[in-house]
CSV table of C-alpha atoms in Angstrom, one decimal:
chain,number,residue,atom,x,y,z
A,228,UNK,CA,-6.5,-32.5,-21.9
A,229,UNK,CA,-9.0,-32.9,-19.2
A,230,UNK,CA,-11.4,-29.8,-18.7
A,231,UNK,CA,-12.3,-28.0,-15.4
A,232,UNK,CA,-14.9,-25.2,-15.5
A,233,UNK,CA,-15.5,-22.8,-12.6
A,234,UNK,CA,-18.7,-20.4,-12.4
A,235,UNK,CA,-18.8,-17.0,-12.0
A,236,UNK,CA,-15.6,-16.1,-13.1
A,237,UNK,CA,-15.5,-12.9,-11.2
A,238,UNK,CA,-18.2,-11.7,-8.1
A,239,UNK,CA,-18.4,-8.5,-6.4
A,240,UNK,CA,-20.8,-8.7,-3.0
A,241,UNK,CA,-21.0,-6.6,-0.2
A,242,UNK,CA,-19.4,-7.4,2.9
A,243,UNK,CA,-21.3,-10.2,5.0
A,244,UNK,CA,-23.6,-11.6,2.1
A,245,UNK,CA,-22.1,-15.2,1.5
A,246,UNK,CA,-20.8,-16.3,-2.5
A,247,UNK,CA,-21.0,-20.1,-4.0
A,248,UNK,CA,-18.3,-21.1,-6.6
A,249,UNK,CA,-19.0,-23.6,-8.7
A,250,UNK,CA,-16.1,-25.8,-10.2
A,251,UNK,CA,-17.2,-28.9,-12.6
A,252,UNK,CA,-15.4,-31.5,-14.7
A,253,UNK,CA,-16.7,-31.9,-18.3
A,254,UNK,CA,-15.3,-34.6,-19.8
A,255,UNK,CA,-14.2,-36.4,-17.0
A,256,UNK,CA,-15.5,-37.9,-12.8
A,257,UNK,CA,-13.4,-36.5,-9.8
A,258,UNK,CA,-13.8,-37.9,-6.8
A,259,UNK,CA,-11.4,-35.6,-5.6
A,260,UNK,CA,-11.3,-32.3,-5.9
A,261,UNK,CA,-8.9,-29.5,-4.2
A,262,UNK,CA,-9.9,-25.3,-3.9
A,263,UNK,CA,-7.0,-23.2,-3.7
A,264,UNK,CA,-7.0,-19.3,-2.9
A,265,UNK,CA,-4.4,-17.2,-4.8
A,266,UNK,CA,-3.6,-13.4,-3.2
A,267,UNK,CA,-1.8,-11.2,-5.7
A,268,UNK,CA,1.6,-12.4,-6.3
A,269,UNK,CA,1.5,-15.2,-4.7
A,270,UNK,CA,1.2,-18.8,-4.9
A,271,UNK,CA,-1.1,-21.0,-4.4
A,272,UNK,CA,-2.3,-22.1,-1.7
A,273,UNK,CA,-4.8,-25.1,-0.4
A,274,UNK,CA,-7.4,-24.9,1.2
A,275,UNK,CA,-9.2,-27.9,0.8
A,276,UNK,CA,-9.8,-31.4,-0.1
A,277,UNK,CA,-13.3,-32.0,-1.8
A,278,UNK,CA,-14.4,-35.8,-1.4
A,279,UNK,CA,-17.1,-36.8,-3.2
A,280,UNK,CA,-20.0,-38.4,-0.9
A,281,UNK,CA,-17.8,-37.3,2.5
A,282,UNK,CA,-16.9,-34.1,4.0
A,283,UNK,CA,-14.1,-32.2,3.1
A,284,UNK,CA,-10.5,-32.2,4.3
A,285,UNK,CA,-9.7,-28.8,5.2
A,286,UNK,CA,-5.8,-27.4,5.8
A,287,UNK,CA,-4.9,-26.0,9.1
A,288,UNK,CA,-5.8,-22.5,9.3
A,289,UNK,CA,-8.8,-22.7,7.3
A,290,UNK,CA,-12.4,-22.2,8.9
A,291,UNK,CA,-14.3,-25.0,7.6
A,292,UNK,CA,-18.0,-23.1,8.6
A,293,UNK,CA,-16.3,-19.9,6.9
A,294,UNK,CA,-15.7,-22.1,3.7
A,295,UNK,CA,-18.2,-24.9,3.5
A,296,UNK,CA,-17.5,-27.4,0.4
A,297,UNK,CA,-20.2,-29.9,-1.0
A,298,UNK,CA,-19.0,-32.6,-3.3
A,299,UNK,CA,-22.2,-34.0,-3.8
A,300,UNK,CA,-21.8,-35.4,-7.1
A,301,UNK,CA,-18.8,-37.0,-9.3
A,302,UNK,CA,-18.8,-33.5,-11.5
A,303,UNK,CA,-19.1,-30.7,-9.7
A,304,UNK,CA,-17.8,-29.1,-6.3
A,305,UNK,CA,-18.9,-26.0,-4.7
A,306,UNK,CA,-17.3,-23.7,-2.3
A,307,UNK,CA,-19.6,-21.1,-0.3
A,308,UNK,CA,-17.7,-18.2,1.1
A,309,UNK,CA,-19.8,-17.1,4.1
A,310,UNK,CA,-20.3,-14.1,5.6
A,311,UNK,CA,-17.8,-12.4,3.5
A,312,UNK,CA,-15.4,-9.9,4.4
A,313,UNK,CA,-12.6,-8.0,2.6
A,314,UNK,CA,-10.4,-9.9,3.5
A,315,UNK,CA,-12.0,-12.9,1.8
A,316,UNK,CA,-11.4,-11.0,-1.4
A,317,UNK,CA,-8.8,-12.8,-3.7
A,318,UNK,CA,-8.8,-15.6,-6.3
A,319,UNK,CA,-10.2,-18.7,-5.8
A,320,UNK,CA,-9.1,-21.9,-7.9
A,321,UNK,CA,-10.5,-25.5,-8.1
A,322,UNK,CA,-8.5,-28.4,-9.5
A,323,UNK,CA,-9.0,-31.9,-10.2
A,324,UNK,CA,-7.9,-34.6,-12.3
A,325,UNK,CA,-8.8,-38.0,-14.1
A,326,UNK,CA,-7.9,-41.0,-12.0
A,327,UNK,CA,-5.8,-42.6,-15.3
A,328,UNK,CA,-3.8,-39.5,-15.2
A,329,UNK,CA,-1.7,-39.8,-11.9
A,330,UNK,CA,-1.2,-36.5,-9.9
A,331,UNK,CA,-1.7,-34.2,-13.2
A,332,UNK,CA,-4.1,-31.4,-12.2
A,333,UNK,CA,-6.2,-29.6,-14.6
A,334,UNK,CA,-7.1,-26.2,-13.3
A,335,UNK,CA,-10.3,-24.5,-13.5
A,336,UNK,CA,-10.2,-20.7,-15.0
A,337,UNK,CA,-10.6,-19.5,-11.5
A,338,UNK,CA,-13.2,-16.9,-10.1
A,339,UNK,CA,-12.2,-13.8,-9.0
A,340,UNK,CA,-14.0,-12.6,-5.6
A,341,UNK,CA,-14.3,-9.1,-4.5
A,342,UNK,CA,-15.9,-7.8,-1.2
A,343,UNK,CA,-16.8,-4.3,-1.0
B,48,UNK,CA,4.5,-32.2,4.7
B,49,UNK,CA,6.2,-31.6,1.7
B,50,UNK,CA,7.3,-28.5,0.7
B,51,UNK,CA,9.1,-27.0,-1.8
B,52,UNK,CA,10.5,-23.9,-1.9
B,53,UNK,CA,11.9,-22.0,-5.4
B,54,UNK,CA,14.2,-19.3,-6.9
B,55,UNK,CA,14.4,-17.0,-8.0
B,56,UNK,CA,11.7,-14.7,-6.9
B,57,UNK,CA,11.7,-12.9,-10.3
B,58,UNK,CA,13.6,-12.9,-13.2
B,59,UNK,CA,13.9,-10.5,-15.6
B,60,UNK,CA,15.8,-11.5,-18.9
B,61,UNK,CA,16.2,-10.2,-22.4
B,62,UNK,CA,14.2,-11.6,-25.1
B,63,UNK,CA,16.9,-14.3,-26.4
B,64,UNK,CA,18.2,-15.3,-22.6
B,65,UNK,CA,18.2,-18.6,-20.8
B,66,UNK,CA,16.5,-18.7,-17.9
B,67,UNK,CA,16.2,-21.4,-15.3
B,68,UNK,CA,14.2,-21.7,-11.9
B,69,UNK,CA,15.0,-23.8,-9.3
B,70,UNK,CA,12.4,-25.9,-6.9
B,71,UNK,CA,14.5,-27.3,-3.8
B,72,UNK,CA,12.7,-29.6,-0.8
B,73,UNK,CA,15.0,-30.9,2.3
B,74,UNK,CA,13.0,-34.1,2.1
B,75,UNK,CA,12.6,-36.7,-1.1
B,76,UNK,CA,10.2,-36.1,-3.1
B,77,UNK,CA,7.8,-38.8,-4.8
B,78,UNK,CA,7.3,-36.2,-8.0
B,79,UNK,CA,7.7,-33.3,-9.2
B,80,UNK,CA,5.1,-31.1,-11.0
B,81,UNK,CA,5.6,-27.9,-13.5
B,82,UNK,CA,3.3,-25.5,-13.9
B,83,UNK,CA,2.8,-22.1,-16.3
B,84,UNK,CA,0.3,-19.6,-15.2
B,85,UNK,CA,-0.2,-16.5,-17.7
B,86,UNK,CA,-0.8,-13.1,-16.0
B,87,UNK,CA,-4.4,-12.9,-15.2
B,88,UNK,CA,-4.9,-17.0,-15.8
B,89,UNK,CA,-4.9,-20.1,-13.7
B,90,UNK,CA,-1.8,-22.5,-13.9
B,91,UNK,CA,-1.7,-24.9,-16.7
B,92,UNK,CA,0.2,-28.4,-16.4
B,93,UNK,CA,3.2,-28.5,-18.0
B,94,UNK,CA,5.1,-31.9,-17.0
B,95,UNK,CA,5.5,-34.2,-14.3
B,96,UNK,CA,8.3,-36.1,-12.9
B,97,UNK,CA,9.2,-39.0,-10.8
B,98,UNK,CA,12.4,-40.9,-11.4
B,99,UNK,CA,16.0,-40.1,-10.0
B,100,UNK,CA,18.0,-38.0,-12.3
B,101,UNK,CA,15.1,-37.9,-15.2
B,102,UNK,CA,15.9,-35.1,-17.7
B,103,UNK,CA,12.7,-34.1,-20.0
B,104,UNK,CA,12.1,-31.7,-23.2
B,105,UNK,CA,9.4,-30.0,-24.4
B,106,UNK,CA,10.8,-27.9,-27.1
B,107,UNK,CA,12.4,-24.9,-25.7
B,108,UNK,CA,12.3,-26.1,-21.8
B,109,UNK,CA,14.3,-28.8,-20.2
B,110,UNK,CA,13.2,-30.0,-16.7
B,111,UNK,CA,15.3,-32.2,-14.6
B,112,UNK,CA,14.8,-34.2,-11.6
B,113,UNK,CA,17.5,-34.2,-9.0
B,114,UNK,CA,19.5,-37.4,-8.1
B,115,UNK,CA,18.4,-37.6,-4.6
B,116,UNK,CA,15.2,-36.4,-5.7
B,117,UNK,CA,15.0,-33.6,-3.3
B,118,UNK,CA,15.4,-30.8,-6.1
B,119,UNK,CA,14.4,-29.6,-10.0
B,120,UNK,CA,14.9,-27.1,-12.4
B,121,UNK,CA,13.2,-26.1,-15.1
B,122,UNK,CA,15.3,-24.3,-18.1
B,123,UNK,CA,14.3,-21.9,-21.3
B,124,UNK,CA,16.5,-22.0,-23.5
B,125,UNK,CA,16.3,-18.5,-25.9
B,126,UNK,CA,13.2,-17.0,-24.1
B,127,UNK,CA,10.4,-15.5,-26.3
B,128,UNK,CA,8.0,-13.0,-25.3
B,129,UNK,CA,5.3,-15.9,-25.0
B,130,UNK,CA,7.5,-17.4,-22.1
B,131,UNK,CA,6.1,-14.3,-19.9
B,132,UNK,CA,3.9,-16.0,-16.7
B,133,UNK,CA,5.2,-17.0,-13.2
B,134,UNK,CA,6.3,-21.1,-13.3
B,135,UNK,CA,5.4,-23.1,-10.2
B,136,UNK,CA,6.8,-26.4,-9.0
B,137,UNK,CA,4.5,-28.5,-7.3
B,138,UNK,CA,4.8,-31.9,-5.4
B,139,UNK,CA,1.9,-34.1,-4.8
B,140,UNK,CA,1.3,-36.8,-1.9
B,141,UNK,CA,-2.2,-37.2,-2.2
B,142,UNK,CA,-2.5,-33.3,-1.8
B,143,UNK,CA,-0.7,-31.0,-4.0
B,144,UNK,CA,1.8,-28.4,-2.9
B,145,UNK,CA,2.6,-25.7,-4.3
B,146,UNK,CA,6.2,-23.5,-4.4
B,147,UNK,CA,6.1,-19.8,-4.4
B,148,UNK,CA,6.4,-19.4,-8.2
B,149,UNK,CA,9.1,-17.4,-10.2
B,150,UNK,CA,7.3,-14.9,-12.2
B,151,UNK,CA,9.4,-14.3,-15.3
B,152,UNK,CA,9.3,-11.1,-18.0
B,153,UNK,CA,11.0,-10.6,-21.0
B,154,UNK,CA,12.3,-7.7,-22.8
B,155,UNK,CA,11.6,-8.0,-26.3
């Protein structure tokens, strides 16, 4: 199957210093790809779109200046968490998937955010 | 838009049990999406499905598609300890959804 790579795998910052997550596809292009945020025990849940060359789609609830995405190539997303806060920390997971394979998502590992 | 919502919770079965989990949406879905996500991992794809009434194996699990394609189930037949994770059902119309998951253990 398609891989999906995410970088760091786990971060520990101090409250208001901002985090980048990187997710890239290795073997394949997305021109989509979507960020989810996972609290413990819970499911997933989107928070965003990632277009490649346009901005990102963001769901209702989610600050878009709090979580900026840049899609600026056909590999590789990234999600800045600004100004973080403990509440920010939980587990943040990119997906994406080849255009021949319809609606199958391939996950990236995840990366694992902690604000002190 | 979509959503899907599924049950159990949690299910906790001997190692040797069936176990099933439900996904369930009051409006038709286009597909239906299964995955496995290990404790401490991210969810990995299991199977997709789109047509009325499709029925599909993968050793051990069965997963069906409702007839109205508003629900689906996905069934372990004689769990093993390596069937521990939670199992989400997801639906995708250009976005993915995701339902709450049902995180599963097994006694050995």
């Amino acid at each position: 199957g398609a891989v999906v790579s995410q970088h760091p795998s786990w971060v520990i910052c101090k409250s208001g210093t901002s985090v980048k997550i990187e997710c890239r596809s290795l073997d394949f292009q997305a021109t989509t790809m979507f960020w989810y945020r996972q609290f413990p025990k819970q499911s997933l849940m989107l928070m965003a779109t990632s277009n490649e060359g346009s901005k990102a789609t963001y769901e209702q609830g989610v600050e878009k200046d709090k979580f900026l995405i840049n899609h600026a190539s056909l590999t590789l997303s990234t999600l800045t968490v600004t100004s973080a806060h403990p509440e920010d920390s939980s587990f943040y997971i990119c997906s994406a998937g080849p255009s021949n394979l319809a609606n199958e998502q391939f996950f990236g590992p995840g990366t694992r955010l902690t604000v002190l | 838009g979509q959503q899907v919502m599924q049950i159990p919770q949690y299910q906790h079965v001997q190692e040797g049990e069936d176990f099933t989990t439900y996904c369930n949406s009051s409006t038709t879905l286009s597909n239906i999406q299964w995955y496995k996500q290990r404790p401490g991992g991210h969810p990995v794809f299991l199977i997709q499905l789109v047509k009325s009434g499709e029925v599909k194996k993968q050793k051990r699990l069965t997963f069906q598609f409702g007839e109205a394609k508003k629900n689906s189930s996905l069934h372990i037949t004689a769990t093993q300890t390596t069937d521990v994770g939670t199992y989400f059902c997801a639906t995708n119309a250009g976005k993915s959804t995701f339902g709450d998951g049902t995180t599963l253990t097994v006694k050995p």
